[in-house]
XYZ file of C-alpha atoms in Angstrom:
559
model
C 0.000 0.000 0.000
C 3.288 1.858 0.245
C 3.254 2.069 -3.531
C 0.031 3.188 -4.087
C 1.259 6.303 -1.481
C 4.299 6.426 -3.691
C 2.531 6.470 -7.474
C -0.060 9.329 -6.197
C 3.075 11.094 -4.624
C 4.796 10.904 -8.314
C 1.735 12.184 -10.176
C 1.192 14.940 -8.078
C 4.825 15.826 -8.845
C 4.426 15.336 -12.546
C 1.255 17.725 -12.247
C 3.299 20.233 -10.556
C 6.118 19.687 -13.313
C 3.735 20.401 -15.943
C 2.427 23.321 -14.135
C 5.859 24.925 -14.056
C 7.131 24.161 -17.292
C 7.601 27.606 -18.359
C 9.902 28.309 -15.606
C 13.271 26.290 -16.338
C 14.866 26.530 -13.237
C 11.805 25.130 -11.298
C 10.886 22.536 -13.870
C 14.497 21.311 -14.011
C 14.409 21.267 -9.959
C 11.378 19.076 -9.774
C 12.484 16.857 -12.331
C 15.273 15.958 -10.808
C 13.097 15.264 -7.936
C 11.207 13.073 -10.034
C 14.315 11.066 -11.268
C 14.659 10.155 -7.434
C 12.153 8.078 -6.763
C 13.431 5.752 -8.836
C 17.086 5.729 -7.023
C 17.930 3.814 -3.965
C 16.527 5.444 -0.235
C 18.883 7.722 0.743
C 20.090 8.413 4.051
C 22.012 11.380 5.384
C 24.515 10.565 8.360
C 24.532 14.242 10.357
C 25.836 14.860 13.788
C 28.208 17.183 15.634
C 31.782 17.075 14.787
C 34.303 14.416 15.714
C 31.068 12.271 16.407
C 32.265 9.525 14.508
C 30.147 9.747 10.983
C 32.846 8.979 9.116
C 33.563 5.107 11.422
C 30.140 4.808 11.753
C 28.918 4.748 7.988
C 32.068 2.340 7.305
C 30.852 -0.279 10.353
C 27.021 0.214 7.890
C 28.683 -0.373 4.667
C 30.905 -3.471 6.018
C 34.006 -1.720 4.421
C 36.394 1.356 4.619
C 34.903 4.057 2.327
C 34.715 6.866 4.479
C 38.187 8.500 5.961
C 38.358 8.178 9.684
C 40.868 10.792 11.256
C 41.220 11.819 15.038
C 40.512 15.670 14.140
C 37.477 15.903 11.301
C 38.303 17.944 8.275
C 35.715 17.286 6.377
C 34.447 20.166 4.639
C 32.258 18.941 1.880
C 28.978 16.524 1.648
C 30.157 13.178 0.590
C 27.140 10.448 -0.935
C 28.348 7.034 -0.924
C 26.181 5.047 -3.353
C 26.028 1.948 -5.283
C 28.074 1.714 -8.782
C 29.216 -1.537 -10.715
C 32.536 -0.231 -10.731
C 35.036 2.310 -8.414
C 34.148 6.075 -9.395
C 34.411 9.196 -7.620
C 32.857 12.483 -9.099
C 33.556 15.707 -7.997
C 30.279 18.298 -8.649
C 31.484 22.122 -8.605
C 29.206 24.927 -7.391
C 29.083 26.422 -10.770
C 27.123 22.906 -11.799
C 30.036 20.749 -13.736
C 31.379 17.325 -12.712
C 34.474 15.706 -12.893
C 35.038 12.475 -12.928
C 38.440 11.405 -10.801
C 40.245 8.367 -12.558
C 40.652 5.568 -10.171
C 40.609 1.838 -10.418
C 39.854 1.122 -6.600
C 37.755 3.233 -4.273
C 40.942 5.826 -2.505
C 39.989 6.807 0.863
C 43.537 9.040 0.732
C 42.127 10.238 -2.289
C 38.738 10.812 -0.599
C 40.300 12.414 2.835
C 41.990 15.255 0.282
C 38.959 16.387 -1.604
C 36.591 16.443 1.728
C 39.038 19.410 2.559
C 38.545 21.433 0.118
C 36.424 24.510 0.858
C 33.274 24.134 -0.005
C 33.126 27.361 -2.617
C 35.135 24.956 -4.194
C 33.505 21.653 -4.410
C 29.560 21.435 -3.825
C 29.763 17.400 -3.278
C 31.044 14.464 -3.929
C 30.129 11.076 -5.296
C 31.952 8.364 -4.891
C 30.635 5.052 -6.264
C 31.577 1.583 -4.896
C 30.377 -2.094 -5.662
C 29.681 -2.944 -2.040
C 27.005 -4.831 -1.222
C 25.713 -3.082 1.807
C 24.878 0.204 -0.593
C 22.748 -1.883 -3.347
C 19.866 -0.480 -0.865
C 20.337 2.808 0.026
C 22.950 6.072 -0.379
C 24.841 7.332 2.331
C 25.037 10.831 2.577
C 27.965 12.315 5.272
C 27.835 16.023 6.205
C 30.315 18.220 7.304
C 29.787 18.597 11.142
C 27.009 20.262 12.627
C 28.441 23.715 14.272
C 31.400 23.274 11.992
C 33.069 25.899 10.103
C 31.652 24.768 6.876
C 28.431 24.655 8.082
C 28.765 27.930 9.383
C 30.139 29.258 6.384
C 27.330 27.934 3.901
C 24.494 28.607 6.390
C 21.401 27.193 7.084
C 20.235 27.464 3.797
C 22.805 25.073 2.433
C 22.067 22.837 4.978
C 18.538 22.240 4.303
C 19.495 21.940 0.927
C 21.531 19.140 1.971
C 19.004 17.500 4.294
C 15.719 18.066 1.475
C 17.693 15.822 -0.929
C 17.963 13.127 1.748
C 14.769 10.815 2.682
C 15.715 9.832 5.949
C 18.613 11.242 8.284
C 20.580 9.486 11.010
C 21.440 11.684 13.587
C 24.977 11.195 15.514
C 25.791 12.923 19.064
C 27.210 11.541 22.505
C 24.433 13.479 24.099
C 21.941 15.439 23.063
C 23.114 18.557 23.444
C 20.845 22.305 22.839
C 23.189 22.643 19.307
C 22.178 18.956 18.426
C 18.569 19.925 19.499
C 18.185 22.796 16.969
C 19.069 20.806 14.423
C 16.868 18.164 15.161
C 14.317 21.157 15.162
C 15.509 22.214 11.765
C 15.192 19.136 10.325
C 11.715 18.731 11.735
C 10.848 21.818 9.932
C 11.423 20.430 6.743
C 9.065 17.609 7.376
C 5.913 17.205 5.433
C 4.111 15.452 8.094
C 4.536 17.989 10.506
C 2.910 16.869 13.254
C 5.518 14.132 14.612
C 8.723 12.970 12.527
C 8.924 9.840 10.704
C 12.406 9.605 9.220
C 14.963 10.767 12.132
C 16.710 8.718 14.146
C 19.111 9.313 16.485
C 22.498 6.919 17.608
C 24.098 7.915 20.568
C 27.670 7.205 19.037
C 30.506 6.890 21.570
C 28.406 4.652 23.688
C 31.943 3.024 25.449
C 32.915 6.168 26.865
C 29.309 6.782 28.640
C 29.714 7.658 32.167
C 33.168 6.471 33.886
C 33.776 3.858 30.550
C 34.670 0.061 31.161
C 32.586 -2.884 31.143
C 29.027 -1.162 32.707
C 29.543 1.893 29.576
C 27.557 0.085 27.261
C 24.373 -0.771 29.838
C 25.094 2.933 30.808
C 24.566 4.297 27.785
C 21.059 2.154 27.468
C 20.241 3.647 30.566
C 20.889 6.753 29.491
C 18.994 5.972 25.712
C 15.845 5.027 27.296
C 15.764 8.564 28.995
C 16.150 10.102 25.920
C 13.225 8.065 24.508
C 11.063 9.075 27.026
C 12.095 13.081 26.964
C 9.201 14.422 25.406
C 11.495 17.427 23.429
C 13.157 14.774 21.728
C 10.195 13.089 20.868
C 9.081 15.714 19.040
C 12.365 15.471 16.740
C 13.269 11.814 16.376
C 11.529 8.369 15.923
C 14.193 6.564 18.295
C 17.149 6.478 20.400
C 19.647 3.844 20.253
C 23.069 3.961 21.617
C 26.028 2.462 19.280
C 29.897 1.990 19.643
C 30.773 2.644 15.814
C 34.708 1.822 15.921
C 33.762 -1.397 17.645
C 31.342 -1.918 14.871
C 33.104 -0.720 11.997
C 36.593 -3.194 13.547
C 33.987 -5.903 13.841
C 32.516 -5.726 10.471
C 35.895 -5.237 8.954
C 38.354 -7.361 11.365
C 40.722 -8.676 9.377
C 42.853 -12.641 9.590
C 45.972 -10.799 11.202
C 43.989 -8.918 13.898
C 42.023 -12.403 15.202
C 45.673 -13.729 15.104
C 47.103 -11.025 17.247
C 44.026 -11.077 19.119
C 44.323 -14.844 20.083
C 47.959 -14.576 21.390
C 46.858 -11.710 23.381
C 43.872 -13.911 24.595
C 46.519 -17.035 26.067
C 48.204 -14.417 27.984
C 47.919 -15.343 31.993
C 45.308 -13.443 33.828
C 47.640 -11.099 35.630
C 49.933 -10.240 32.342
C 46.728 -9.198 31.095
C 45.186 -7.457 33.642
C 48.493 -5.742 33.767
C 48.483 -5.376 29.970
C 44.857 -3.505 30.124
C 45.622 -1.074 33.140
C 46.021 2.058 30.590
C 46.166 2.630 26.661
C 49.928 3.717 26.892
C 51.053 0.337 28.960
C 48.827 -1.589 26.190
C 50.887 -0.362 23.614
C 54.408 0.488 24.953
C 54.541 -3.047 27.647
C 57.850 -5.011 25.836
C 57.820 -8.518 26.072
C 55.530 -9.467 23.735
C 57.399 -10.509 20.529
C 54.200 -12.289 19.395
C 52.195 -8.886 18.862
C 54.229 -6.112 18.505
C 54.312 -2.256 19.539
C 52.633 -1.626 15.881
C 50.331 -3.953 16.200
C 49.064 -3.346 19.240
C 48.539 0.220 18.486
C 46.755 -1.091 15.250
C 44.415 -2.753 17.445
C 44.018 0.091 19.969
C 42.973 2.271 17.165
C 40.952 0.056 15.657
C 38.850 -1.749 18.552
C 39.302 1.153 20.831
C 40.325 -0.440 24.875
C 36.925 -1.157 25.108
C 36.572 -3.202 22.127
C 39.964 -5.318 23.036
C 38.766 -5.779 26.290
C 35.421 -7.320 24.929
C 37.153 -9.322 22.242
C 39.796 -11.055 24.599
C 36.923 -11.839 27.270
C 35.250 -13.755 24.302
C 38.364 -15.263 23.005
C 39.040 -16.147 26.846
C 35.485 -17.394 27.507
C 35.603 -20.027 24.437
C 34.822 -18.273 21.253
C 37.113 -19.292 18.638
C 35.899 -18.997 15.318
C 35.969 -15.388 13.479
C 32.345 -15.744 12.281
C 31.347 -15.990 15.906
C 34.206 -13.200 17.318
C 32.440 -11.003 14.635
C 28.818 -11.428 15.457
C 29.339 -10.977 19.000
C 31.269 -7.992 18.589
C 28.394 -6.744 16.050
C 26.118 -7.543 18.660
C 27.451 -5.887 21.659
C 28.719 -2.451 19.262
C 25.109 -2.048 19.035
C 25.633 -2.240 15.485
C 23.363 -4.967 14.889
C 20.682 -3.106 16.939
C 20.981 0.151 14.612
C 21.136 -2.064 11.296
C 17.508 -3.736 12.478
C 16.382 -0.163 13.452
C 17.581 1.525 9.789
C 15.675 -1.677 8.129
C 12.582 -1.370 9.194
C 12.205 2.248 9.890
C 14.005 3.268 6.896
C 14.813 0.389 4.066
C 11.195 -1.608 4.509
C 9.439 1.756 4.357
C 10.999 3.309 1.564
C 8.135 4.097 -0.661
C 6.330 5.816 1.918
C 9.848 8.243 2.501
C 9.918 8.560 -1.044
C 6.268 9.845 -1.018
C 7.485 12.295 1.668
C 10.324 13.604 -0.511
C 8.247 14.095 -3.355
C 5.569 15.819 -1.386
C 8.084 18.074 0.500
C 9.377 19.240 -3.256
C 6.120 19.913 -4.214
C 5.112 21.936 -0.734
C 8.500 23.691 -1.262
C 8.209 24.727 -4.641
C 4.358 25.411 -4.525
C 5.131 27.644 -1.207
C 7.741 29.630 -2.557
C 6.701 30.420 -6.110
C 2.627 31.346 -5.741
C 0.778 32.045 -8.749
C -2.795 31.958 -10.525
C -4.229 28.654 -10.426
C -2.003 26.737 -7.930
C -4.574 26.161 -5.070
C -5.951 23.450 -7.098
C -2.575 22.015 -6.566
C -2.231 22.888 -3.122
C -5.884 21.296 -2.430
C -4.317 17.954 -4.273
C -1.331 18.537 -1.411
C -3.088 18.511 1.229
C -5.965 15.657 0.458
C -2.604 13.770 0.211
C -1.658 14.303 3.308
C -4.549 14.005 5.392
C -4.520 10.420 3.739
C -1.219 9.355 4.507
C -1.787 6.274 6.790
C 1.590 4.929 6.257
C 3.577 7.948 8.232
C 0.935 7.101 10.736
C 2.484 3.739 11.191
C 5.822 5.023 11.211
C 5.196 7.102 14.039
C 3.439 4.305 15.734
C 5.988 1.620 15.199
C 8.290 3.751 16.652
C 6.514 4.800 19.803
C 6.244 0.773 20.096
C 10.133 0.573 19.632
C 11.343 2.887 22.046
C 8.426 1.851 24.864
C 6.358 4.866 24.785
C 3.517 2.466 23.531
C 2.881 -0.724 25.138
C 0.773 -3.830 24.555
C -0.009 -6.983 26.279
C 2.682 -9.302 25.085
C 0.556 -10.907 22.264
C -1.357 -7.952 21.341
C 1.827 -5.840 21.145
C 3.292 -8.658 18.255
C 0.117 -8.350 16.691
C -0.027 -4.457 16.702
C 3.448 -4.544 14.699
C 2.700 -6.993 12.475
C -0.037 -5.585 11.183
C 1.125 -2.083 11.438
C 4.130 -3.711 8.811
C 7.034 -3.782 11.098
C 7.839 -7.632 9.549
C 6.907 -6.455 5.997
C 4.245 -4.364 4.294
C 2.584 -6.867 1.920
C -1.285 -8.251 2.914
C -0.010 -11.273 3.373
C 3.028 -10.424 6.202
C 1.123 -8.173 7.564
C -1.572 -10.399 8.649
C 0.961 -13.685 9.364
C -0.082 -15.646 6.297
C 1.892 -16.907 3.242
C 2.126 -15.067 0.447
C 0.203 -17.873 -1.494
C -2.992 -17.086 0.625
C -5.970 -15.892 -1.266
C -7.162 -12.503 -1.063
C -10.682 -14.012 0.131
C -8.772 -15.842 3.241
C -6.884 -12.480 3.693
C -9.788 -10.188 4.321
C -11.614 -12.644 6.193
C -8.004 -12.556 8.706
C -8.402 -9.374 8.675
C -11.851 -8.726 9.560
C -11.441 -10.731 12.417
C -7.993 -8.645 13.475
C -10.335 -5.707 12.810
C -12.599 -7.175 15.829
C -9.862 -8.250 18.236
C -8.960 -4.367 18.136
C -12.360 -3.276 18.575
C -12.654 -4.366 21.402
C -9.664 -2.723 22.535
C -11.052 0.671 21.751
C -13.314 0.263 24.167
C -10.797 -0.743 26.547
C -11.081 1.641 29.618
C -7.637 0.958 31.020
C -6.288 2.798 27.916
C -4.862 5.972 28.141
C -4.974 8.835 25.275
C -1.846 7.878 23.312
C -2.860 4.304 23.678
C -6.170 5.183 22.241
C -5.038 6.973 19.411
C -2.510 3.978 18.664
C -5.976 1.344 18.749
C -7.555 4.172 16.047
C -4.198 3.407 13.714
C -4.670 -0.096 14.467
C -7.883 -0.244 13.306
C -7.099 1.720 10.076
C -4.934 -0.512 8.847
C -6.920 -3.259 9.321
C -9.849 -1.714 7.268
C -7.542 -0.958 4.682
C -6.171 -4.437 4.542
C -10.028 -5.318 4.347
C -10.745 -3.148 1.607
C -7.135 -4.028 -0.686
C -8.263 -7.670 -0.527
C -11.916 -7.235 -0.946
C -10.919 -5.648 -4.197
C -8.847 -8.157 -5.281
C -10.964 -11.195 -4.260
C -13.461 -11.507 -6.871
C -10.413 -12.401 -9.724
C -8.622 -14.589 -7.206
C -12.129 -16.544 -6.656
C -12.581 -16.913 -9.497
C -9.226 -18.040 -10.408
C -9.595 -20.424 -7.610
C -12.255 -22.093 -9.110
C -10.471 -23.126 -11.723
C -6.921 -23.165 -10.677
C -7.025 -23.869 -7.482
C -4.933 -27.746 -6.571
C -4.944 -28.940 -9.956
C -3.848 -32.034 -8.959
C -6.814 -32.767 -6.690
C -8.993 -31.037 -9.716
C -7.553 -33.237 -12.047
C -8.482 -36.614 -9.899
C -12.129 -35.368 -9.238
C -12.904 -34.819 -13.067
C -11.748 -38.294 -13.320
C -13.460 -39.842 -10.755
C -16.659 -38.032 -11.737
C -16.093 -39.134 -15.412
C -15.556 -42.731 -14.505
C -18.807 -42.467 -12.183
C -20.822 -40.962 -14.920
C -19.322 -43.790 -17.254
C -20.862 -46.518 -14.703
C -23.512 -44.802 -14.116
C -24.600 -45.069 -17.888
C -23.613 -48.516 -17.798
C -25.460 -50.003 -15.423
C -28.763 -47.863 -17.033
C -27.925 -49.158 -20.344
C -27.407 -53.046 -18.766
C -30.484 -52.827 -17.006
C -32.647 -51.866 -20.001
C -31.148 -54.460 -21.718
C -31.868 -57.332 -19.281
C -35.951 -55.706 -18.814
C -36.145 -55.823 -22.988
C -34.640 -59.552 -22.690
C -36.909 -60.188 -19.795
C -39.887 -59.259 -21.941
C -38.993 -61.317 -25.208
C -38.445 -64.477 -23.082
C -41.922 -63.810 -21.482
C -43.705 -62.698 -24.767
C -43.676 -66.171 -26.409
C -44.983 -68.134 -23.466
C -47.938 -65.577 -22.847
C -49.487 -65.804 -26.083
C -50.729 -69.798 -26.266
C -51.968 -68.950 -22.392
C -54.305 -66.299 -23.139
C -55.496 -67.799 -26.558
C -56.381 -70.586 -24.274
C -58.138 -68.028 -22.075
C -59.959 -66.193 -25.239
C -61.793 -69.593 -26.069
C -62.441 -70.525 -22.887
C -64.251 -67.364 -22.134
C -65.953 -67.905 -25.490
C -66.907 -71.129 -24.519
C -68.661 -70.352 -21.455
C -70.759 -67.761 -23.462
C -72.101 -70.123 -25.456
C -72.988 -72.091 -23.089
C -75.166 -69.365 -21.498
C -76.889 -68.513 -24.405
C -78.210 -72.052 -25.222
């Protein structure tokens, strides 16, 4: 239902094309709007500076694309997209590209162009066949509060953030700068009334409170405030707090760092207690021939102390392979958390942040050039809107997420399910295979559509509960009336399509009965007829016996 959203989104566009055809600059802009929807989601990674972007869309990707450096330089917006083959592209403010030679993807290369000033480059491209950006475009931005930022303005900023369709936010803690731009970005929203494309990583999550072991469960702590601040509410769909170097060493730990990581691992307890006492003794300690100074600092600025620490007390605690090193690792970065969280709040709902895009370009545009003729347009706008279920599920999914809305357990898996948190098709929606008939579907979902009846009436529910029912129910009526519609062809395809097999056995079985049937008809005709010939014969000397007996005793009488 997503791409029904989507399609009217894209013809409204179109309409708004045509409308503005005789004004270049505008038509040009939209079209290039229009040209979007057909390109992966994109996603722009924001956040303060030194907030770890840069390690943090690397740990995404699975790879080293973006250049990690202890003091951020980076000046201009970078997109990292999908390409069949390494290609970076340099775009100039005056509007002409240049296409950098390179046979593999550079990140020295990279690191020197995100310097330049940003008079002097507007973006850059840079195209890579890595799998984890087949299904979305990573934009990075120079730092909020940065002197780029400053330098361009706000302007250029929401520039930046209208061209992306969904925007991970990066910060250690929320901060009042990281608020007003949370704020700005809400601004740009279509939906205005709640967003439904922000989400927010507290990055840095090992250094929460006093560090160590309890950082991570800290930084939860500290997450699930944030979820529940009703400011940031207003700004973000969730909270989740992330260690991106752990992530980004996980998803890119190499043969010789497990190796150096094992020896490290068979140390004695007290050599490595010893070992782990400071960053400088980790690295400068002699005796260790089997993982040298280099190495260790290697490690140190790859995993981080916290990341070594976790990686030897799973090495120590019986995990030997690398696949199950990594996934642990993944799991306790966070990273694997903020990958599920992207997925279905971003990647699964894609259409329906497409649709937003294309509506905001047409609000923008329609807004800020007026003329004779365009309220029919705006009128088109804002039926739109108002009929936007799917950002309506966004929001709720998310209030679900981060624990502002709560369920009974069963009624809670339900509520997401159907709300398309495990896919938006009829069919996953309502827990049924895809090879389910539309007939079976809308019956399913007539009866969901009574189970949540009944919780509207429910009077332990508060407000925001109540509203969440009214989605609920929404969604299930609109599942009713998709399935309705497409029941009728689907019957009657049934009829004749559906088990052949079994179809095939019954015509047979029916044809053989009907044979039988006319068989034993025709047989017993046959033996009556026989029946009858036999008896024929015998019958006639019998009653020309009876004839002149009865004549006979007439005579008799009459004499």
């Amino acid at each position: 239902m997503s791409a029904e959203l989507l399609e009217r989104a894209r013809a409204l566009l179109i309409r708004t094309m045509t409308f503005y055809r005789d004004d270049p600059r505008t038509s040009t802009w939209l079209r290039g709007r229009l040209e979007r929807l057909g390109q992966p989601l994109r996603i722009a990674v924001s956040g303060r500076v030194k907030s770890g972007k840069s390690t943090l869309i690397n740990a995404l990707v699975g790879t080293e694309l973006a250049p990690t450096d202890a003091e951020e330089r980076t000046q201009v917006t970078t997109f990292f997209q999908y390409g069949p083959e390494p290609k970076i592209l340099v775009h100039t403010p005056h509007g002409t590209v240049q296409n950098i030679p390179v046979t593999t993807v550079d990140i020295g290369t990279i690191r020197d162009l995100q310097r330049w000033r940003p008079d002097e480059v507007a973006r850059l491209v840079v195209e890579s066949p890595t799998p984890g950006l087949r299904s979305s475009t990573l934009i990075e931005t120079p730092g909020v509060a940065s002197a780029a930022v400053q330098e361009t303005g706000r302007s250029a900023l929401a520039q930046i953030l209208s061209e992306a369709d969904a925007v991970l936010y990066l910060t250690r803690y929320p901060r009042q700068t990281d608020l007003q731009f949370l704020q700005s970005v809400n601004e740009l929203q279509t939906a205005r009334s709640a967003p439904i494309n922000t989400v927010v990583a507290l990055s840095r999550a090992d250094e929460t409170g006093s560090g160590g072991p309890e950082a991570l469960q800290a930084a939860e702590q500290l997450a699930e405030r944030y979820r529940n601040d009703p400011t940031l509410q207003s700004f973000t769909q969730h909270v989740i707090p992330v260690i991106g170097l752990l992530g980004q060493a996980a998803a890119t730990m190499t043969d010789e760092e497990l190796t150096a990581l094992g020896h490290l691992a068979r140390l004695s307890q007290n050599d490595l207690d010893a070992l782990l006492l400071s960053a400088d003794r980790f690295v400068n300690s002699t005796g260790l021939e089997s993982v040298p100074n280099a190495t260790r600092q290697r490690l140190l600025e790859r995993f981080g102390q916290f990341g070594i620490e976790r990686a030897l007390t799973l090495l120590r605690g019986g995990v030997t392979e690398p696949g199950q090193l990594r996934a642990a690792l993944l799991e306790e970065s966070g990273l694997n958390a903020l990958h599920e969280t992207v997925h279905q709040q971003f990647v699964v709902r894609q259409d329906a942040l497409r649709a937003r895009s294309a509506l905001l370009a047409v609000d923008m545009v329609l807004r800020a050039n007026p003329r004779p003729g365009v309220q029919q347009l705006l009128g088109e706008f804002e039926r739109l809107l108002a009929n936007a279920h799917e950002w309506n599920e966004l929001r709720l999914l998310s209030a679900m997420d981060s624990g502002q809305i709560r369920f009974p357990r069963p009624l809670q898996a339900e509520a997401k399910r159907l709300l398309g948190a495990f896919g938006t098709a009829p069919h996953a929606r309502l827990g049924r295979d895809e090879t389910t008939l539309a007939v079976d579907l809308a019956d399913e979902a007539a009866a969901a559509l009574s189970r949540w009846r009944e919780q509207s009436v429910n009077p332990l529910h508060d407000r925001p509960h109540r509203q969440a029912v009214r989605t609920i129910l929404r969604s299930c009526e609109r599942l009713i009336v998709h399935q309705v519609h497409n029941s009728q062809p689907q019957q009657a395809h049934a009829q004749h399509a559906r088990t052949p097999v079994a179809q095939h056995d019954q015509a047979h079985a029916q044809h053989d009965q009907a044979q039988r049937e006319r068989a034993h008809t025709q047989h017993t005709h046959a033996r009556h007829a026989e029946t009858q010939q036999v008896r024929a014969p015998a019958a006639q000397p019998q009653h020309a016996q009876a004839q002149q007996a009865q004549h006979s005793r007439r005579g008799a009488h009459s004499r």
